[in-house]
Amino acid sequence: MRGPGDCGMVLTIRQKAEEVSRMKRHWTLVLASLMVVLLMGIPGPVTAAPEPGVTANQVLIGAFQDQSGPAAVVGINMRKGMEAYFNWINSKGGVNGRKIRFIVEDDGFQPSRSIAAVKKLIEQDKVFALVGTLGTPGVQATIDYIQSKKVPSIYQGSGISELAFPPKRYFFPVQPNFISEGRIIAQYVVEGLKCKRIAVACEQTDIGSEGLRGIKEQLAVYKMQPVEVVNFGAADVDFSSQVLKLIKAKPDAVIIYSTLKPCAGFLKQADLMGLDAQFLTTYVNADPIQMPALAGEACVGLIAPGWVPVLGNDEDSVKYLEIYQATYPNEMPSAFAAAGFIAAEVFCEGLRRCGANPTREGLVAAMETFRDWNGIMAKGITYTPEWRSGKASMYFMRFAKPKFEEDSIEVISGWVKLKI
């Protein structure tokens, strides 16, 4: 017989059984739905995609450089300088535990091939960054594409100011452009040489217009302006009217912004007409062989800046030669190899600052922390979101003899740091 409470107990047991049954049906439906989702190919939880070019033990970078065309002597030597540095850094375990792998695409100094090369490097090889791209035609042709792909590009073998003015988020040029160089020359003339009356002679090309812009910008810092500006064509051979204008202006210093041949011609004309001033020119014309050959006695006393350190017996020079010759025994590196070496060490310092988990955006942020940074050959490198010229310092040399000899150019200053 059931007691008074038995009916309630039976009902409770029955309700619990039904609840368990409903729960089983619910989870059966949930599991079935999940199976449908998986079969339909709808993704599950999203995981972060690996950064292009970065693995647990390697960072892949690339560049286009002429290896077979008219600028091959530059490209081959630049590549060798980069390879020497990367071999050395890899022998020490790489950067933050990752070794550097470097791919070079030969563009033959042809912009169409530069474009194809950089697309292959980014889309097919999936490089982490571009380092040491070479040649103004190719560099200029690929700026917009590289920017659109948000790939950091560190060191371009080109002096065009477009790389730095206006600043571009993914571009970190190193070698001086004519605007920043013009500012450094003007600073040296005013603060180093104590000149007050400064004139400018400009070739009517980008080199002249950009150099003049830099000079004017820096002179404005001192509330000064050129006492005279004269212009001439790249193919001109008669500079008498320009020199006459300068004689009337009575400058203490004349800065010549042009390519080599008109610069030499201008110096000869000024010497012939008796223009008494201190002459300076761009680093492009600091050629110890060609300048004396073209200008003769008229080049003696000419001052020009330099940005690649002069090799000597100092600790950094010895270290550089040791690293280079570990890869290329008994070979003396050219100035182009030094440029490549600088490109490699600037990149590796940026990568080091990225930390253990490098990303492209992290590399950009890391590069923007450089403040007058010195490596082995890289000297005075600065980047900010607003300053992308990289090289913020140069030293100055003087032509001491009218013909090429071992001591025909003498260094007359330390590193002149631009006040930015």
Coordinates of C-alpha atoms in Angstrom, one line a residue:
M1 CA 0.0 0.0 0.0
R2 CA 1.2 3.5 -0.7
G3 CA 1.1 6.1 2.0
P4 CA -0.1 9.7 1.7
G5 CA 3.1 11.0 0.3
D6 CA 3.8 8.2 -2.2
C7 CA 2.0 9.8 -5.1
G8 CA 4.0 13.0 -4.8
M9 CA 7.3 11.0 -4.7
V10 CA 6.3 9.1 -7.9
L11 CA 5.4 12.3 -9.6
T12 CA 8.8 13.9 -8.7
I13 CA 10.7 10.9 -10.0
R14 CA 8.8 11.0 -13.2
Q15 CA 9.5 14.7 -13.6
K16 CA 13.2 14.3 -13.1
A17 CA 13.2 11.5 -15.7
E18 CA 11.5 13.7 -18.2
E19 CA 14.0 16.6 -17.4
V20 CA 16.9 14.3 -18.0
S21 CA 15.4 13.2 -21.3
R22 CA 14.9 16.8 -22.4
M23 CA 18.5 17.6 -21.6
K24 CA 19.7 14.6 -23.6
R25 CA 17.7 15.8 -26.6
H26 CA 19.1 19.3 -26.2
W27 CA 22.7 18.3 -26.2
T28 CA 22.0 15.9 -29.1
L29 CA 20.8 18.8 -31.2
V30 CA 23.7 21.0 -30.1
L31 CA 26.2 18.3 -31.1
A32 CA 24.4 17.7 -34.4
S33 CA 24.5 21.4 -35.1
L34 CA 28.2 21.6 -34.5
M35 CA 28.7 18.7 -36.9
V36 CA 26.7 20.5 -39.6
V37 CA 28.8 23.7 -39.0
L38 CA 32.1 21.7 -39.4
L39 CA 30.8 19.9 -42.5
M40 CA 29.8 23.2 -44.0
G41 CA 33.3 24.5 -43.5
I42 CA 32.5 27.4 -41.2
P43 CA 35.6 28.1 -39.3
G44 CA 36.0 27.6 -35.6
P45 CA 38.0 29.9 -33.2
V46 CA 40.3 32.3 -35.1
T47 CA 44.1 32.0 -34.5
A48 CA 46.6 34.7 -35.3
A49 CA 48.3 34.3 -38.7
P50 CA 52.1 34.0 -38.6
E51 CA 53.9 37.2 -39.6
P52 CA 55.2 37.0 -43.3
G53 CA 58.8 35.9 -43.4
V54 CA 59.2 35.1 -39.8
T55 CA 59.6 31.6 -38.4
A56 CA 60.9 30.3 -35.1
N57 CA 64.5 30.4 -36.3
Q58 CA 64.6 32.7 -39.4
V59 CA 63.7 36.1 -40.7
L60 CA 63.4 36.3 -44.5
I61 CA 64.2 39.7 -46.2
G62 CA 64.8 40.7 -49.8
A63 CA 66.0 43.4 -52.2
F64 CA 66.2 44.2 -55.9
Q65 CA 69.8 45.1 -57.0
D66 CA 71.4 45.3 -60.3
Q67 CA 73.7 42.2 -60.7
S68 CA 74.1 42.2 -64.5
G69 CA 73.3 45.6 -66.0
P70 CA 74.9 49.1 -66.1
A71 CA 75.0 49.5 -62.3
A72 CA 76.2 45.9 -61.6
V73 CA 79.4 47.2 -60.1
V74 CA 77.3 49.0 -57.5
G75 CA 74.8 46.1 -57.0
I76 CA 77.3 43.3 -56.7
N77 CA 79.4 45.1 -54.2
M78 CA 76.5 46.3 -52.2
R79 CA 75.2 42.7 -52.0
K80 CA 78.6 41.5 -50.8
G81 CA 78.7 44.1 -48.0
M82 CA 75.2 43.0 -46.9
E83 CA 76.1 39.3 -47.1
A84 CA 79.2 39.8 -45.1
Y85 CA 77.3 41.4 -42.2
F86 CA 74.5 38.8 -42.3
N87 CA 77.0 36.0 -42.3
W88 CA 78.7 37.5 -39.2
I89 CA 75.4 38.1 -37.3
N90 CA 74.2 34.6 -38.2
S91 CA 77.5 33.1 -36.9
K92 CA 76.6 34.8 -33.5
G93 CA 73.2 33.2 -33.4
G94 CA 71.3 35.7 -35.4
V95 CA 69.0 38.4 -34.0
N96 CA 67.0 37.5 -31.0
G97 CA 67.6 33.8 -31.9
R98 CA 66.6 34.1 -35.5
K99 CA 69.0 34.0 -38.4
I100 CA 68.7 36.3 -41.4
R101 CA 68.0 34.9 -44.9
F102 CA 68.6 37.4 -47.7
I103 CA 67.2 37.1 -51.2
V104 CA 68.4 39.3 -54.0
E105 CA 66.5 39.8 -57.3
D106 CA 68.5 41.1 -60.2
D107 CA 66.6 43.9 -61.8
G108 CA 69.3 44.9 -64.4
F109 CA 68.7 48.6 -63.4
Q110 CA 65.4 48.5 -65.2
P111 CA 62.3 49.9 -63.5
S112 CA 59.9 47.4 -65.1
R113 CA 62.1 44.5 -63.7
S114 CA 62.3 46.3 -60.3
I115 CA 58.5 46.3 -60.1
A116 CA 58.3 42.6 -61.0
A117 CA 61.0 41.8 -58.5
V118 CA 59.5 43.5 -55.6
K119 CA 56.1 41.9 -56.3
K120 CA 57.7 38.5 -56.3
L121 CA 59.5 39.2 -53.1
I122 CA 56.4 40.4 -51.3
E123 CA 53.6 38.2 -52.8
Q124 CA 55.4 35.0 -53.6
D125 CA 58.5 34.9 -51.3
K126 CA 56.6 36.7 -48.6
V127 CA 59.6 38.6 -47.2
F128 CA 59.3 40.3 -43.8
A129 CA 60.9 43.4 -45.0
L130 CA 62.9 45.0 -47.9
V131 CA 66.5 45.9 -47.2
G132 CA 68.9 47.5 -49.5
T133 CA 66.9 48.1 -52.7
L134 CA 69.1 49.8 -55.2
G135 CA 68.8 52.4 -58.0
T136 CA 66.7 55.6 -58.3
P137 CA 64.6 54.4 -61.3
G138 CA 63.5 51.2 -59.5
V139 CA 63.2 52.7 -56.1
Q140 CA 61.0 55.5 -57.4
A141 CA 58.8 53.1 -59.4
T142 CA 58.0 50.9 -56.4
I143 CA 57.4 53.4 -53.6
D144 CA 53.6 53.4 -54.0
Y145 CA 53.3 49.6 -54.3
I146 CA 55.5 49.0 -51.2
Q147 CA 53.5 51.6 -49.2
S148 CA 50.2 49.9 -50.2
K149 CA 51.4 46.5 -49.0
K150 CA 52.6 48.0 -45.7
V151 CA 56.1 46.4 -46.0
P152 CA 58.9 48.1 -44.2
S153 CA 61.7 49.2 -46.6
I154 CA 65.0 50.0 -44.9
Y155 CA 67.9 51.7 -46.8
Q156 CA 67.3 52.5 -50.5
G157 CA 70.4 53.0 -52.7
S158 CA 69.1 56.4 -53.9
G159 CA 69.4 60.0 -52.9
I160 CA 66.0 61.1 -54.0
S161 CA 64.2 63.3 -51.4
E162 CA 60.9 61.8 -52.3
L163 CA 61.8 58.9 -49.9
A164 CA 61.8 61.2 -46.9
F165 CA 59.8 64.3 -47.9
P166 CA 57.0 64.0 -47.0
P167 CA 57.7 61.2 -44.5
K168 CA 56.5 57.8 -45.5
R169 CA 55.5 55.3 -42.8
Y170 CA 57.1 52.2 -44.2
F171 CA 60.3 53.9 -45.7
F172 CA 63.5 54.4 -43.8
P173 CA 66.2 55.8 -46.1
V174 CA 69.8 56.1 -44.8
Q175 CA 72.0 57.7 -47.3
P176 CA 71.6 61.5 -47.4
N177 CA 69.1 63.1 -49.8
F178 CA 69.9 66.6 -51.1
I179 CA 67.5 68.4 -48.9
S180 CA 68.9 67.1 -45.6
E181 CA 72.5 67.3 -47.0
G182 CA 71.9 71.0 -47.9
R183 CA 70.8 71.7 -44.4
I184 CA 73.9 70.0 -43.0
I185 CA 76.2 72.0 -45.4
A186 CA 74.5 75.3 -44.4
Q187 CA 74.9 74.5 -40.7
Y188 CA 78.6 73.7 -41.2
V189 CA 79.2 76.9 -43.2
V190 CA 77.5 79.1 -40.5
E191 CA 78.6 77.4 -37.3
G192 CA 81.8 75.7 -38.4
L193 CA 83.3 78.2 -40.9
K194 CA 81.6 81.2 -39.3
C195 CA 80.5 82.6 -42.7
K196 CA 77.9 85.3 -42.8
R197 CA 77.5 86.0 -46.6
I198 CA 76.5 82.7 -48.3
A199 CA 75.7 82.3 -52.0
V200 CA 74.4 79.3 -53.9
A201 CA 75.1 78.2 -57.5
C202 CA 72.5 75.6 -58.6
E203 CA 72.2 73.2 -61.5
Q204 CA 68.6 73.4 -63.0
T205 CA 67.8 69.8 -62.0
D206 CA 66.4 68.1 -58.9
I207 CA 69.9 68.1 -57.4
G208 CA 70.1 71.9 -57.6
S209 CA 66.5 72.6 -56.6
E210 CA 66.5 70.2 -53.6
G211 CA 70.0 71.3 -52.4
L212 CA 68.9 74.9 -52.5
R213 CA 65.7 74.1 -50.6
G214 CA 67.8 72.5 -47.8
I215 CA 70.2 75.4 -47.7
K216 CA 67.4 78.0 -47.4
E217 CA 65.6 76.0 -44.7
Q218 CA 68.7 75.8 -42.6
L219 CA 69.7 79.4 -43.1
A220 CA 66.2 80.4 -42.0
V221 CA 67.0 78.8 -38.6
Y222 CA 69.7 81.5 -38.2
K223 CA 67.4 84.2 -39.7
M224 CA 69.6 84.3 -42.8
Q225 CA 69.1 83.9 -46.5
P226 CA 71.5 83.5 -49.5
V227 CA 73.0 86.8 -50.6
E228 CA 72.8 85.5 -54.2
V229 CA 71.5 82.5 -56.1
V230 CA 72.6 81.8 -59.6
N231 CA 71.4 79.0 -61.9
F232 CA 72.9 77.1 -64.8
G233 CA 72.1 74.1 -67.0
A234 CA 73.6 70.6 -66.6
A235 CA 75.3 70.9 -70.0
D236 CA 76.5 74.4 -69.7
V237 CA 80.2 75.2 -70.2
D238 CA 80.2 79.0 -69.9
F239 CA 79.6 80.3 -66.3
S240 CA 81.0 83.8 -66.7
S241 CA 77.6 85.7 -66.2
Q242 CA 76.9 83.6 -63.0
V243 CA 80.4 84.2 -61.6
L244 CA 80.1 88.0 -62.3
K245 CA 76.9 88.1 -60.3
L246 CA 78.6 86.4 -57.4
I247 CA 81.6 88.7 -57.6
K248 CA 79.2 91.7 -57.1
A249 CA 77.5 89.9 -54.2
K250 CA 80.8 89.5 -52.4
P251 CA 80.0 86.1 -50.6
D252 CA 82.2 84.5 -47.9
A253 CA 81.2 81.1 -49.2
V254 CA 79.6 79.7 -52.4
I255 CA 77.8 76.3 -52.3
I256 CA 77.7 74.6 -55.7
Y257 CA 74.8 72.2 -56.0
S258 CA 75.3 70.3 -59.3
T259 CA 76.7 67.2 -60.9
L260 CA 80.5 66.7 -61.3
K261 CA 81.2 68.2 -64.7
P262 CA 79.5 71.6 -64.3
C263 CA 80.8 71.9 -60.8
A264 CA 84.4 71.5 -62.1
G265 CA 83.7 74.0 -64.9
F266 CA 82.2 76.5 -62.5
L267 CA 85.3 76.3 -60.3
K268 CA 87.6 76.9 -63.2
Q269 CA 85.6 79.9 -64.3
A270 CA 85.5 81.3 -60.8
D271 CA 89.3 80.9 -60.5
L272 CA 89.9 82.5 -63.8
M273 CA 87.7 85.6 -63.0
G274 CA 89.1 85.9 -59.5
L275 CA 86.1 85.1 -57.3
D276 CA 87.5 85.0 -53.8
A277 CA 85.3 82.8 -51.6
Q278 CA 85.3 79.4 -49.9
F279 CA 83.7 76.9 -52.3
L280 CA 81.7 73.9 -51.1
T281 CA 79.7 71.2 -53.0
T282 CA 77.6 68.1 -52.5
Y283 CA 79.0 64.7 -51.5
V284 CA 78.2 63.5 -55.1
N285 CA 81.3 65.5 -56.2
A286 CA 83.7 64.3 -53.6
D287 CA 85.5 62.2 -56.1
P288 CA 89.3 62.2 -55.5
I289 CA 90.0 61.1 -59.1
Q290 CA 87.5 62.8 -61.4
M291 CA 87.3 66.2 -59.7
P292 CA 91.0 67.0 -59.9
A293 CA 91.1 65.6 -63.4
L294 CA 88.4 68.0 -64.5
A295 CA 89.1 71.1 -62.4
G296 CA 92.8 70.8 -61.8
E297 CA 94.2 73.6 -59.5
A298 CA 90.7 75.2 -59.2
C299 CA 89.5 72.3 -57.0
V300 CA 92.2 72.9 -54.3
G301 CA 90.5 74.1 -51.2
L302 CA 87.0 72.8 -52.3
I303 CA 85.1 71.4 -49.3
A304 CA 82.6 68.5 -49.6
P305 CA 80.8 66.3 -47.1
G306 CA 80.9 62.6 -46.7
W307 CA 78.7 60.1 -44.9
V308 CA 80.5 56.7 -45.2
P309 CA 83.2 56.7 -42.6
V310 CA 86.8 56.9 -43.8
L311 CA 88.7 53.7 -43.0
G312 CA 91.6 54.0 -40.6
N313 CA 93.2 52.2 -37.7
D314 CA 90.3 52.8 -35.3
E315 CA 88.4 49.9 -33.6
D316 CA 85.4 50.2 -35.9
S317 CA 87.4 50.1 -39.1
V318 CA 89.4 47.1 -38.0
K319 CA 86.1 45.3 -37.0
Y320 CA 84.5 46.1 -40.3
L321 CA 87.4 44.7 -42.3
E322 CA 87.5 41.6 -40.1
I323 CA 83.8 41.0 -40.7
Y324 CA 84.0 41.6 -44.5
Q325 CA 87.1 39.5 -45.0
A326 CA 85.6 36.6 -43.1
T327 CA 83.3 36.2 -46.1
Y328 CA 85.6 37.6 -48.8
P329 CA 89.2 36.8 -47.7
N330 CA 91.9 39.2 -48.8
E331 CA 89.5 41.5 -50.6
M332 CA 89.3 45.2 -49.7
P333 CA 85.7 46.4 -49.6
S334 CA 84.6 49.2 -51.9
A335 CA 82.5 52.2 -50.9
F336 CA 79.5 50.3 -52.3
A337 CA 80.2 47.4 -50.0
A338 CA 80.3 49.7 -47.1
A339 CA 76.9 51.1 -48.1
G340 CA 75.5 47.5 -48.1
F341 CA 77.1 46.8 -44.8
I342 CA 75.4 49.9 -43.3
A343 CA 72.0 48.8 -44.7
A344 CA 72.4 45.4 -43.1
E345 CA 73.4 46.7 -39.7
V346 CA 70.7 49.3 -39.5
F347 CA 68.1 46.7 -40.3
C348 CA 69.5 44.2 -37.7
E349 CA 69.4 46.9 -35.0
G350 CA 65.8 47.6 -35.8
L351 CA 65.0 43.9 -35.7
R352 CA 66.8 43.6 -32.4
R353 CA 64.6 46.4 -30.9
C354 CA 61.5 44.5 -32.1
G355 CA 62.0 41.9 -29.4
A356 CA 61.1 38.2 -29.4
N357 CA 58.0 38.4 -31.6
P358 CA 58.8 40.7 -34.5
T359 CA 56.0 42.1 -36.7
R360 CA 56.1 44.6 -39.6
E361 CA 54.3 47.2 -37.6
G362 CA 56.6 46.5 -34.6
L363 CA 59.6 47.0 -36.9
V364 CA 58.3 50.4 -37.9
A365 CA 57.8 51.4 -34.3
A366 CA 61.3 50.1 -33.4
M367 CA 63.0 52.0 -36.2
E368 CA 61.3 55.2 -35.0
T369 CA 63.3 54.9 -31.7
F370 CA 66.6 55.5 -33.4
R371 CA 68.3 58.6 -32.0
D372 CA 71.8 59.4 -33.4
W373 CA 72.5 55.7 -33.4
N374 CA 76.0 54.4 -34.2
G375 CA 76.8 50.9 -35.4
I376 CA 80.1 49.7 -36.7
M377 CA 79.9 51.7 -40.0
A378 CA 76.5 53.3 -39.6
K379 CA 76.9 56.6 -37.8
G380 CA 74.4 59.1 -36.6
I381 CA 71.1 57.4 -37.6
T382 CA 67.9 59.1 -36.4
Y383 CA 64.2 58.3 -37.2
T384 CA 61.0 59.8 -35.9
P385 CA 57.5 59.8 -37.4
E386 CA 58.4 63.3 -38.8
W387 CA 62.0 62.7 -39.7
R388 CA 62.8 60.0 -42.3
S389 CA 66.1 61.1 -43.7
G390 CA 68.0 58.7 -41.4
K391 CA 71.5 60.2 -41.8
A392 CA 71.4 63.3 -39.6
S393 CA 75.2 63.8 -39.6
M394 CA 78.1 64.1 -42.1
Y395 CA 81.8 65.0 -41.9
F396 CA 83.7 67.4 -44.2
M397 CA 86.7 66.9 -46.5
R398 CA 88.9 69.3 -48.4
F399 CA 90.6 68.8 -51.7
A400 CA 94.3 69.3 -50.9
K401 CA 96.0 68.6 -54.3
P402 CA 95.2 69.2 -57.9
K403 CA 95.7 65.5 -58.8
F404 CA 94.8 62.2 -57.4
E405 CA 97.2 60.9 -54.7
E406 CA 96.8 59.0 -51.5
D407 CA 96.4 62.2 -49.5
S408 CA 94.7 64.4 -52.1
I409 CA 91.7 64.7 -49.9
E410 CA 91.9 65.5 -46.2
V411 CA 89.3 65.2 -43.5
I412 CA 88.8 68.5 -41.8
S413 CA 85.9 67.9 -39.4
G414 CA 84.3 65.4 -37.1
W415 CA 80.7 64.4 -37.5
V416 CA 78.5 67.5 -38.0
K417 CA 75.1 66.6 -36.5
L418 CA 72.1 68.4 -37.9
K419 CA 70.0 70.1 -35.3
I420 CA 66.5 68.8 -36.1

